[in-house]
PDB file of C-alpha atoms and ligand atoms in Angstrom:
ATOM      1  CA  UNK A   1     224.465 196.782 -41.947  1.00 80.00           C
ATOM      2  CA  UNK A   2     222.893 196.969 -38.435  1.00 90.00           C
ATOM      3  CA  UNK A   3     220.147 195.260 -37.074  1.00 94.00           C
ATOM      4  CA  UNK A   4     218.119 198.495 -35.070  1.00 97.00           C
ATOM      5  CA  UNK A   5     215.016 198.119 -33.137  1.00 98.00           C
ATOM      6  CA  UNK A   6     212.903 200.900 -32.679  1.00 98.00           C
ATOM      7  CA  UNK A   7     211.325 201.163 -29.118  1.00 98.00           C
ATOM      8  CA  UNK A   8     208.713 203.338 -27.256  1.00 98.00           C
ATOM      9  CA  UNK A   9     205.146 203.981 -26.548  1.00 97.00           C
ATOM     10  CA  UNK A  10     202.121 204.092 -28.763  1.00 97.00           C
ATOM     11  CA  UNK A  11     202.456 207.171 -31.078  1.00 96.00           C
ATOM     12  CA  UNK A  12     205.972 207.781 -30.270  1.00 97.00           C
ATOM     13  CA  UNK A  13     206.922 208.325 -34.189  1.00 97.00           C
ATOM     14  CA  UNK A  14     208.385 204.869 -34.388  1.00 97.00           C
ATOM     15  CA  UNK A  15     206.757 204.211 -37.583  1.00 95.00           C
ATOM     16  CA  UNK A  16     207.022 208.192 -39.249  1.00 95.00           C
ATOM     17  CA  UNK A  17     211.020 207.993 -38.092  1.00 97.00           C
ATOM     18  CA  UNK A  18     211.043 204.475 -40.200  1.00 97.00           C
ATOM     19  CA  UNK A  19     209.824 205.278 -42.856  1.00 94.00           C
ATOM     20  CA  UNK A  20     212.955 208.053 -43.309  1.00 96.00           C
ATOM     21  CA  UNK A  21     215.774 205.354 -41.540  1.00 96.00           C
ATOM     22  CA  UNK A  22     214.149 203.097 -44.592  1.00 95.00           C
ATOM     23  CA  UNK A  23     214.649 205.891 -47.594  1.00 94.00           C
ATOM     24  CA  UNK A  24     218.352 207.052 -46.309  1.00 95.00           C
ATOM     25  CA  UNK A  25     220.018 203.812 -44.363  1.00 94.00           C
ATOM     26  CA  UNK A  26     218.614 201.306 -47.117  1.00 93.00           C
ATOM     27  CA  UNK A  27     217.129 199.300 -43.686  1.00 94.00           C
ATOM     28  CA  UNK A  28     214.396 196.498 -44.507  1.00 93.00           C
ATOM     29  CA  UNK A  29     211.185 197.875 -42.219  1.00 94.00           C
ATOM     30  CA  UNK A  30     209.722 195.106 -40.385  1.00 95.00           C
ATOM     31  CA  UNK A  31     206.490 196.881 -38.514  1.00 96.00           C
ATOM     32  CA  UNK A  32     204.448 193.866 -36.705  1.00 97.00           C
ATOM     33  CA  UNK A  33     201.530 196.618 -36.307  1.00 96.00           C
ATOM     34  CA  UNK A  34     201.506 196.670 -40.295  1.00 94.00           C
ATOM     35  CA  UNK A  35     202.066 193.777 -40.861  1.00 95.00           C
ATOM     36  CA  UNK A  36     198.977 192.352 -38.740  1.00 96.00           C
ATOM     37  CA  UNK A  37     196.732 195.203 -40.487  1.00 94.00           C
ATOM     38  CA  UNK A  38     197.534 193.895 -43.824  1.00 93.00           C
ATOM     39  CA  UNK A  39     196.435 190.224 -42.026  1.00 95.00           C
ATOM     40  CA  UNK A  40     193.185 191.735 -40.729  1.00 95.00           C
ATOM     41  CA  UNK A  41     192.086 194.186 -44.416  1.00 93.00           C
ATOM     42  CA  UNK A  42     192.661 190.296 -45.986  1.00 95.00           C
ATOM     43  CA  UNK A  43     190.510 188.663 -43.277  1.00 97.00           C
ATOM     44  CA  UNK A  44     193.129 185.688 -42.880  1.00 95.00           C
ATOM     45  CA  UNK A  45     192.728 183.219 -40.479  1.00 95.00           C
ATOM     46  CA  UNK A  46     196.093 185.578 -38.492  1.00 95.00           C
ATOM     47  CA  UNK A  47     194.127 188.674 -39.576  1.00 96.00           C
ATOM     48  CA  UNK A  48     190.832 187.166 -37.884  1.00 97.00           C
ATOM     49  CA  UNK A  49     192.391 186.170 -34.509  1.00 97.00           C
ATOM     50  CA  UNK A  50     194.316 189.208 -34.415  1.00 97.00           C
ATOM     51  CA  UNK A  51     191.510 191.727 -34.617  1.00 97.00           C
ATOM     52  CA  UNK A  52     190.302 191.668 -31.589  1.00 97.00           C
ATOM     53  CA  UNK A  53     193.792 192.158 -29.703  1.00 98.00           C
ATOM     54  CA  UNK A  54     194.309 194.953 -31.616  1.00 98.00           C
ATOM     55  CA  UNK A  55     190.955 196.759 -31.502  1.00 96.00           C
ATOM     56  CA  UNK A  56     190.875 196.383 -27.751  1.00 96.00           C
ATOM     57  CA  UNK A  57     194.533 197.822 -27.598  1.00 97.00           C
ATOM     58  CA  UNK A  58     195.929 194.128 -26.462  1.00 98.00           C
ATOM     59  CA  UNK A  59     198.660 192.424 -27.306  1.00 98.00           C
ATOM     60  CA  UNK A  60     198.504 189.261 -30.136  1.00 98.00           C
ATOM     61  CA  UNK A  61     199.938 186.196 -28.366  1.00 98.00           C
ATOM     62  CA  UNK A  62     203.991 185.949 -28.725  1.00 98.00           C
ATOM     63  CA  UNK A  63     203.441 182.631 -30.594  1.00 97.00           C
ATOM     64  CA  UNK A  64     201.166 183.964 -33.276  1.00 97.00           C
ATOM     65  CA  UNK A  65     203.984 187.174 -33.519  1.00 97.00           C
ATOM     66  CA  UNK A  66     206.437 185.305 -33.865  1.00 96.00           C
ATOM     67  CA  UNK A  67     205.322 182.939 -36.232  1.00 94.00           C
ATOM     68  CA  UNK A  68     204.618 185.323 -38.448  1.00 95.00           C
ATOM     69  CA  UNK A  69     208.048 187.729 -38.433  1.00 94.00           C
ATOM     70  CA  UNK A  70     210.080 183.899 -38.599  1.00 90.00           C
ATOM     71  CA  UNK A  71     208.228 183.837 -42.179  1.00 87.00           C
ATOM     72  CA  UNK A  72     208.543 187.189 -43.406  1.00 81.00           C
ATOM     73  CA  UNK A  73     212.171 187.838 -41.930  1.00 83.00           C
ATOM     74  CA  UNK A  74     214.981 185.963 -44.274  1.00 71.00           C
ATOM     75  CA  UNK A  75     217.883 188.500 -44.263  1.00 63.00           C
ATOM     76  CA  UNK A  76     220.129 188.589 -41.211  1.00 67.00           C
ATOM     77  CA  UNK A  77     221.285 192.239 -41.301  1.00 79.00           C
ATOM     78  CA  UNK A  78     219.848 195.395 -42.155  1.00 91.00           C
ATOM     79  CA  UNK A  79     216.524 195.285 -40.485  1.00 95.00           C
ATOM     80  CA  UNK A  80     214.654 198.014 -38.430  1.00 96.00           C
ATOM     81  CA  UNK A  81     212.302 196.292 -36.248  1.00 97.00           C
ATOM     82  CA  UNK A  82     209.109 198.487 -35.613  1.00 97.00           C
ATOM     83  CA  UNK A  83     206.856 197.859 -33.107  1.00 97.00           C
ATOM     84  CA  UNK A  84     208.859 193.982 -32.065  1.00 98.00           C
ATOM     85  CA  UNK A  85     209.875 193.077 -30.062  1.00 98.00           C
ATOM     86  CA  UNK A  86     207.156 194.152 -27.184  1.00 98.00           C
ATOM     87  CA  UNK A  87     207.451 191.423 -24.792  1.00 98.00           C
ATOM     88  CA  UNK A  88     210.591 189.607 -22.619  1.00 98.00           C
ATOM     89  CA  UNK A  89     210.097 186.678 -25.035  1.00 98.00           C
ATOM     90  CA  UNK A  90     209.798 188.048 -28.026  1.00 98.00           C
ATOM     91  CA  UNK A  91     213.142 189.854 -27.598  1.00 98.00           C
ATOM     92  CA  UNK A  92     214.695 186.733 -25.891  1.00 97.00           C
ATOM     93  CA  UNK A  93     213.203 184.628 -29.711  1.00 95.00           C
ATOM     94  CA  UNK A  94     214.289 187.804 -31.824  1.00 95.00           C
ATOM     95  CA  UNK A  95     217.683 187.122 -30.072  1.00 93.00           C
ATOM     96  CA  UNK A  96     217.920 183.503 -31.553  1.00 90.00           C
ATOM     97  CA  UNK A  97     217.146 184.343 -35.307  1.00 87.00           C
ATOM     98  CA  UNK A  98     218.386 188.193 -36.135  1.00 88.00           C
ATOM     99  CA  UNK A  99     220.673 189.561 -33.291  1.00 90.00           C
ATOM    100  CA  UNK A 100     220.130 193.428 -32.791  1.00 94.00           C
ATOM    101  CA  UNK A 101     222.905 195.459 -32.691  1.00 95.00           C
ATOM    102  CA  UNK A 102     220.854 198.487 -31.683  1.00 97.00           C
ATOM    103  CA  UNK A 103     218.027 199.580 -29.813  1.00 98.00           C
ATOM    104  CA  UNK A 104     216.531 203.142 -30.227  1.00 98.00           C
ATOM    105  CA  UNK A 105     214.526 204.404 -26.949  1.00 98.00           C
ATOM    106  CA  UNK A 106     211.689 207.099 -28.483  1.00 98.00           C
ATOM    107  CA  UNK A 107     210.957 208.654 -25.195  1.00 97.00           C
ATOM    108  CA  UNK A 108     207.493 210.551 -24.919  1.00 96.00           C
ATOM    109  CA  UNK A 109     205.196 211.316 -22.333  1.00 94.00           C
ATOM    110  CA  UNK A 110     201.477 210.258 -22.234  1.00 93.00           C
ATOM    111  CA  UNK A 111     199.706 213.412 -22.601  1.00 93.00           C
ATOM    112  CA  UNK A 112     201.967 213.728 -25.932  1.00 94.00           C
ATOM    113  CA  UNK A 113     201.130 210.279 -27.614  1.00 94.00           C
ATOM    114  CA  UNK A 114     197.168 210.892 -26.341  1.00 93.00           C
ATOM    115  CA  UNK A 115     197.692 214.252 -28.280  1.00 94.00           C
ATOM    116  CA  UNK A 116     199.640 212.868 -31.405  1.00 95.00           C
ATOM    117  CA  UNK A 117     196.885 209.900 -31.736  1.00 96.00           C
ATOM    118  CA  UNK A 118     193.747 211.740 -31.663  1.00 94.00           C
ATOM    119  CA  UNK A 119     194.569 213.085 -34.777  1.00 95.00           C
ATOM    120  CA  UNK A 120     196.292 211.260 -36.649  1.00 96.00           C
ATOM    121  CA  UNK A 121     195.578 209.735 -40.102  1.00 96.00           C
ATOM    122  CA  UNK A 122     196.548 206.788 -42.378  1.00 94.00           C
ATOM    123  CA  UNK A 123     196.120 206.199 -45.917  1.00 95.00           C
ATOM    124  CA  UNK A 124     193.483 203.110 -46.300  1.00 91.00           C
ATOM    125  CA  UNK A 125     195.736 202.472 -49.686  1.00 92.00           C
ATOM    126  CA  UNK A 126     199.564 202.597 -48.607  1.00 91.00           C
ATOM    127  CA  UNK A 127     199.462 203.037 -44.892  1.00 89.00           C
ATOM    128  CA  UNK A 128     201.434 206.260 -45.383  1.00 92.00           C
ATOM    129  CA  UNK A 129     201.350 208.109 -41.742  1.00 93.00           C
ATOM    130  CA  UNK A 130     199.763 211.562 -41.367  1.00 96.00           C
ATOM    131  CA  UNK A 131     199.296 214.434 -38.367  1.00 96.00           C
ATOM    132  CA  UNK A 132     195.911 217.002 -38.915  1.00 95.00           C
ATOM    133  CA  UNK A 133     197.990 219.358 -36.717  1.00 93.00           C
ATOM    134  CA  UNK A 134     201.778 218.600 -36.929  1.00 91.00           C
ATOM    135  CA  UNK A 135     201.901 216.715 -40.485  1.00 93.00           C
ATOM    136  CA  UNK A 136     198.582 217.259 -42.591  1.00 96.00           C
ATOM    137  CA  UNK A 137     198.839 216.446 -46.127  1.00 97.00           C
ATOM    138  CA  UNK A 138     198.417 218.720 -48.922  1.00 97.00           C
ATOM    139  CA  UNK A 139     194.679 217.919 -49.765  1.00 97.00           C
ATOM    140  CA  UNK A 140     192.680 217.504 -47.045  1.00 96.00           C
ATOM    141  CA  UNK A 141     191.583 213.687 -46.970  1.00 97.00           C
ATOM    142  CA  UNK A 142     194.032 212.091 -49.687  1.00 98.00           C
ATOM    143  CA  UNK A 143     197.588 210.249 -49.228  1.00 98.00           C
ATOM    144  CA  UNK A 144     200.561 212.767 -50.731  1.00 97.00           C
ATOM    145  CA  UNK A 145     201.831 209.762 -52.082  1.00 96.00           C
ATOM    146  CA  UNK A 146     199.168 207.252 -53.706  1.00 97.00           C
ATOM    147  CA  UNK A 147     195.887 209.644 -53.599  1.00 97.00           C
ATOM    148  CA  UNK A 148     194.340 206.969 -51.224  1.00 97.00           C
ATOM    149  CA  UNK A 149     191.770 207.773 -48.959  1.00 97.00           C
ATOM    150  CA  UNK A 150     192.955 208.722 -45.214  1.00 97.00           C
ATOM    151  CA  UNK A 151     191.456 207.509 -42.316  1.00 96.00           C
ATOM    152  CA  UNK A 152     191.051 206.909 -38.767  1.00 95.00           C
ATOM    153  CA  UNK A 153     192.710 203.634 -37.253  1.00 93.00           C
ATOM    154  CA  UNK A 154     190.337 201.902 -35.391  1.00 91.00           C
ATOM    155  CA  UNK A 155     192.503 201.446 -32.230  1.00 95.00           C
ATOM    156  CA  UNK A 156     193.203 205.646 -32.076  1.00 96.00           C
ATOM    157  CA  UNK A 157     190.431 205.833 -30.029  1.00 92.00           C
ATOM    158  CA  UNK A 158     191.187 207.541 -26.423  1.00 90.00           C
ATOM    159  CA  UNK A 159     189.648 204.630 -24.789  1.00 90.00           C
ATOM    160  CA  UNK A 160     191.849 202.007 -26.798  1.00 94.00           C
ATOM    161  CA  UNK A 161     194.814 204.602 -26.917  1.00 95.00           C
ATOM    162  CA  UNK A 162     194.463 204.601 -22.792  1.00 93.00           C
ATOM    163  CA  UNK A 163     194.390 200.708 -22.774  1.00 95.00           C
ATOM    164  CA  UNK A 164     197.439 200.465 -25.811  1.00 96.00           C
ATOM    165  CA  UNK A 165     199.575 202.650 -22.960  1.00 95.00           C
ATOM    166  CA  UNK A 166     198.692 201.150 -20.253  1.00 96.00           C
ATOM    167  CA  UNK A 167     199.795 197.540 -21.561  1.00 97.00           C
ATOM    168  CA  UNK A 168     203.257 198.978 -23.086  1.00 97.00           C
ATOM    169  CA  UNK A 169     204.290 200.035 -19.507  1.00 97.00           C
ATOM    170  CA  UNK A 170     203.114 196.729 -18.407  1.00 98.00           C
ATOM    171  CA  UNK A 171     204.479 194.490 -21.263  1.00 98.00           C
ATOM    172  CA  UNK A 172     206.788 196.267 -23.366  1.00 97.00           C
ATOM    173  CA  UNK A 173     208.704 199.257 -20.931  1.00 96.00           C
ATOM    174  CA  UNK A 174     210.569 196.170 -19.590  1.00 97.00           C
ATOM    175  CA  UNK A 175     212.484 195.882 -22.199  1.00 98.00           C
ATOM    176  CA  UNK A 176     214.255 198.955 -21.666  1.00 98.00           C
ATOM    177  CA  UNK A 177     216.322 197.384 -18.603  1.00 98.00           C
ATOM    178  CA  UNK A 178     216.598 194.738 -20.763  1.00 98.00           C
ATOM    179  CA  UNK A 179     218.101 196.245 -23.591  1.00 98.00           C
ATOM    180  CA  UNK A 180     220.208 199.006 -20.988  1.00 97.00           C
ATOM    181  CA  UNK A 181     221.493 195.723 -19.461  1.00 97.00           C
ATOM    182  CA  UNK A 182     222.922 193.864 -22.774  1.00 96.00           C
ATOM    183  CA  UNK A 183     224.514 197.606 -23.351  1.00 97.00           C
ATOM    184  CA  UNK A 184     222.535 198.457 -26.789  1.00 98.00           C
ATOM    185  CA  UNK A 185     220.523 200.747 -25.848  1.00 98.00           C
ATOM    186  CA  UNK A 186     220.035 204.185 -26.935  1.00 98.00           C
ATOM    187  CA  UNK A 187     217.931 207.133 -25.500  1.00 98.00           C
ATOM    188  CA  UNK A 188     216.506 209.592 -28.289  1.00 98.00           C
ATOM    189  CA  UNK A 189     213.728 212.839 -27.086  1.00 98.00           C
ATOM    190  CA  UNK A 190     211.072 212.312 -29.218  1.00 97.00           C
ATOM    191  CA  UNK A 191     209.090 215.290 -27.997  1.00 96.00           C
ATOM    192  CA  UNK A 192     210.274 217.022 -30.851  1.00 96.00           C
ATOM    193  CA  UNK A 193     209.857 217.954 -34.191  1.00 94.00           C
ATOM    194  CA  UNK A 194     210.123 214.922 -36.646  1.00 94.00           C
ATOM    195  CA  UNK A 195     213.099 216.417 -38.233  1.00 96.00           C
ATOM    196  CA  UNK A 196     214.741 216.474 -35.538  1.00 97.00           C
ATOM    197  CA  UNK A 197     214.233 212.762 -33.771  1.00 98.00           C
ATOM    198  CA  UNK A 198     214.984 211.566 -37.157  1.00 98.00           C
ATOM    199  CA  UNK A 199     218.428 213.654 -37.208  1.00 98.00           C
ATOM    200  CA  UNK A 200     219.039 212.345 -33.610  1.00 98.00           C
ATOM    201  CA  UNK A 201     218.311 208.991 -34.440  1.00 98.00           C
ATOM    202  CA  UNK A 202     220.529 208.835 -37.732  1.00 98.00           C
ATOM    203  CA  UNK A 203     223.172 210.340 -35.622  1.00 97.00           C
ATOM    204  CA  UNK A 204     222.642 207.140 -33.418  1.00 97.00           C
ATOM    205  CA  UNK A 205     222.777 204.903 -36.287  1.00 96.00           C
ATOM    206  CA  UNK A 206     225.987 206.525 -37.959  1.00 94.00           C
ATOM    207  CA  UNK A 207     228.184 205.862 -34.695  1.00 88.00           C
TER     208      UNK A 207
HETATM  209  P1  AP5 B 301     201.468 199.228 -33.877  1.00 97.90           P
HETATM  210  O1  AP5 B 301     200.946 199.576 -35.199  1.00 97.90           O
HETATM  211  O2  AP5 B 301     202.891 198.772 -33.758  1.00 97.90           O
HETATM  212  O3  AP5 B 301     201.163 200.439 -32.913  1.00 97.90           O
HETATM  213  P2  AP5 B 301     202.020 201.171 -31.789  1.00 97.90           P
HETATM  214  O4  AP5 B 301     203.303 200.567 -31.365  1.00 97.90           O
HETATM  215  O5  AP5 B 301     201.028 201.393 -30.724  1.00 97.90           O
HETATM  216  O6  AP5 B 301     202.550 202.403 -32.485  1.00 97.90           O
HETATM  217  P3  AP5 B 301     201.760 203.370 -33.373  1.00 97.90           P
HETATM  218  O7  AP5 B 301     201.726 202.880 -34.771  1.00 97.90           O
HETATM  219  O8  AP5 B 301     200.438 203.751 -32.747  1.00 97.90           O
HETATM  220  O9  AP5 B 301     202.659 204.683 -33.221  1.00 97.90           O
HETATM  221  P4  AP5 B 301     204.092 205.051 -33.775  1.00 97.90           P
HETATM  222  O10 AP5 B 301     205.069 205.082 -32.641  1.00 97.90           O
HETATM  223  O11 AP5 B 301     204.461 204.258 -34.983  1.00 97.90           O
HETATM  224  O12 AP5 B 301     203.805 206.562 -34.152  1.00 97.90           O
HETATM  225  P5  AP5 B 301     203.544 207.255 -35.595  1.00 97.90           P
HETATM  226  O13 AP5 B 301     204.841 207.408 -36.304  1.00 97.90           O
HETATM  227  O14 AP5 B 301     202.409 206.618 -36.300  1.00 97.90           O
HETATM  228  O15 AP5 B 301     200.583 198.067 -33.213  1.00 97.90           O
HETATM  229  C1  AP5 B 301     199.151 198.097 -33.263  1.00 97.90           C
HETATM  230  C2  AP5 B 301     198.599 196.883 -32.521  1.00 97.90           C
HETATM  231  O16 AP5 B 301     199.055 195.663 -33.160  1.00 97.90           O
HETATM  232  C3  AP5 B 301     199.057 196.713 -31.061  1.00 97.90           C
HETATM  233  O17 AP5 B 301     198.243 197.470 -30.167  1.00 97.90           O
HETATM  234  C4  AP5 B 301     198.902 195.204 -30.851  1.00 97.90           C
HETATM  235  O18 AP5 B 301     197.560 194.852 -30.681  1.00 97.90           O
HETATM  236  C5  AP5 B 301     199.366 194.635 -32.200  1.00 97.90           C
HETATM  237  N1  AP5 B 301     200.807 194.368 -32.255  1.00 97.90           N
HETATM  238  C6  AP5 B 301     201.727 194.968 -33.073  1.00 97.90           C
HETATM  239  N2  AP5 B 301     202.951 194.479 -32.865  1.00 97.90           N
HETATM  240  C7  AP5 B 301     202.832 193.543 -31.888  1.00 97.90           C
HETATM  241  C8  AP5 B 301     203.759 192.704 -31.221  1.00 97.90           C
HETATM  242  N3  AP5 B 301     205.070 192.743 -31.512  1.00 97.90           N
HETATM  243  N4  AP5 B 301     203.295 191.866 -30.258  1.00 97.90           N
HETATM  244  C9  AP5 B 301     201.971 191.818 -29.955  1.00 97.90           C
HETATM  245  N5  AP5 B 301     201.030 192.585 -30.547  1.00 97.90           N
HETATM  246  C10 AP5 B 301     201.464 193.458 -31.509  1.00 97.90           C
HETATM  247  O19 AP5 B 301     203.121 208.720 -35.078  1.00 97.90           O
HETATM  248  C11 AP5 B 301     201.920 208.922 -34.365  1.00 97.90           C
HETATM  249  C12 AP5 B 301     201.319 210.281 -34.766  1.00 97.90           C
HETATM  250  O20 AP5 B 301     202.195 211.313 -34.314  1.00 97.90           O
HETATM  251  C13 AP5 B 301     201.186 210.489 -36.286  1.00 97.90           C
HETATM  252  O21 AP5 B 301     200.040 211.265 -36.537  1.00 97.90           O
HETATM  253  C14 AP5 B 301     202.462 211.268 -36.675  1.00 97.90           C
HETATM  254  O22 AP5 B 301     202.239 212.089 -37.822  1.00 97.90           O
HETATM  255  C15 AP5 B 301     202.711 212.086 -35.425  1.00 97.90           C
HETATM  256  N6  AP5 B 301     204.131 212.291 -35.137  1.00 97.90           N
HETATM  257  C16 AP5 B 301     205.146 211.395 -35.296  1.00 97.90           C
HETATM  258  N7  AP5 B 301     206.313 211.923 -34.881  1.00 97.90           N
HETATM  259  C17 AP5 B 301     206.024 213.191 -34.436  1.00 97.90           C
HETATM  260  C18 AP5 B 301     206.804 214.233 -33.851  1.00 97.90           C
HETATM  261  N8  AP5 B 301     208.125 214.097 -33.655  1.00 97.90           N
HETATM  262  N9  AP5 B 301     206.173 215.385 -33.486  1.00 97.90           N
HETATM  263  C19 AP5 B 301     204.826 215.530 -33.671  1.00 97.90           C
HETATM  264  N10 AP5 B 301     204.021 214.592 -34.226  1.00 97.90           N
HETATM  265  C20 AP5 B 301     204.615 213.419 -34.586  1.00 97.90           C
END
């Protein structure tokens, strides 16, 4: 099995195309972002020092990152990376202790993420990922899949969302050239319907 990285902006669909590449690939999703919200809802020490970052829409230091996906990460093959690497040495670390064998590019514009953001919703309970215009659930308010409460994440405000962009094209878009250069890159529209990114990115996986 591969080792895939999932790349793009804030609100690209990184995490709502994982969570399919999970179900039908058998991948083990590694998401950083949920993995540092768990942190923070358990007010650890990692959870306290990484609030901030995140509500401000900054980055948590590559040490503290990368401390913590070395602990969780154990297999070598067959992880989708969500959200990590996001910085030139994070990918150059990730490249020490789980090669990648592909990288998907989610390309979006801003004025779609700024759109997508503002209203979306998470479950409180299972962090299941929801869209009031393009994905609502069933009953307004509750997780499809737990019941759990949705809500508003605290950084999907259009001041942090603003902030969250700007530092990807600062920090993260790098990596693109980065990734084009080592040849494992992959370009995927993602300014369409889920359906079809996902189809377009399981194509990409199946080559
Ligand atoms: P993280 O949780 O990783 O946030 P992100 O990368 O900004 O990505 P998002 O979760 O906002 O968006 P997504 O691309 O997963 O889109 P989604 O599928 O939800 O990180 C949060 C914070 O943690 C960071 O700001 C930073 O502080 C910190 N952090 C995390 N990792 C770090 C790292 N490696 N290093 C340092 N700091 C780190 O979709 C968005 C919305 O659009 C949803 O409502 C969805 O329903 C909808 N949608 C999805 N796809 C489509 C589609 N095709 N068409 C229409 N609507 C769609």
């Amino acid at each position: 099995m591969k080792n895939v990285v999932l790349l793009g902006p804030p609100g690209a669909g990184k995490g709502t195309v994982a969570a399919r590449l999970v179900q039908e690939f058998g991948l083990t999703h590694v998401s950083t972002g949920d993995m540092l919200r768990e942190e923070v809802a358990q007010a650890t020490a990692l959870g306290q020092l990484a609030h901030g970052y995140m509500a401000r829409g900054e980055l948590v230091p590559d040490e503290v990152i990368l401390a913590m996906v070395r602990k969780r990460v154990d297999a070598r093959k067959g992880i989708l990376f969500d959200g990590f690497p996001r910085t030139l040495a994070q990918a150059q670390a990730l490249s020490q202790f789980a090669p990648v064998d592909v990288v998907v590019f989610l390309e979006v514009d801003k004025d779609e993420v700024v759109r997508r953001l503002s209203s979306r919703r998470i479950c409180e309970n299972c962090g299941a990922v929801y869209n009031l215009v393009t994905q609502p659930p069933r009953n307004e308010g509750r997780c499809d899949l737990c019941g759990g409460k949705l809500i508003q994440r605290e950084d999907d405000k259009p001041e942090v969302v603003a902030r969250r962009f700007d530092v990807y094209l600062q920090d993260s878009a790098p990596l693109v050239t980065y990734y084009e250069e080592s040849g494992v890159l992959r370009r995927v529209r993602a300014d369409r319907s889920p359906e079809e990114v996902f189809a377009a990115v399981a194509e990409v996986l199946r080559r």
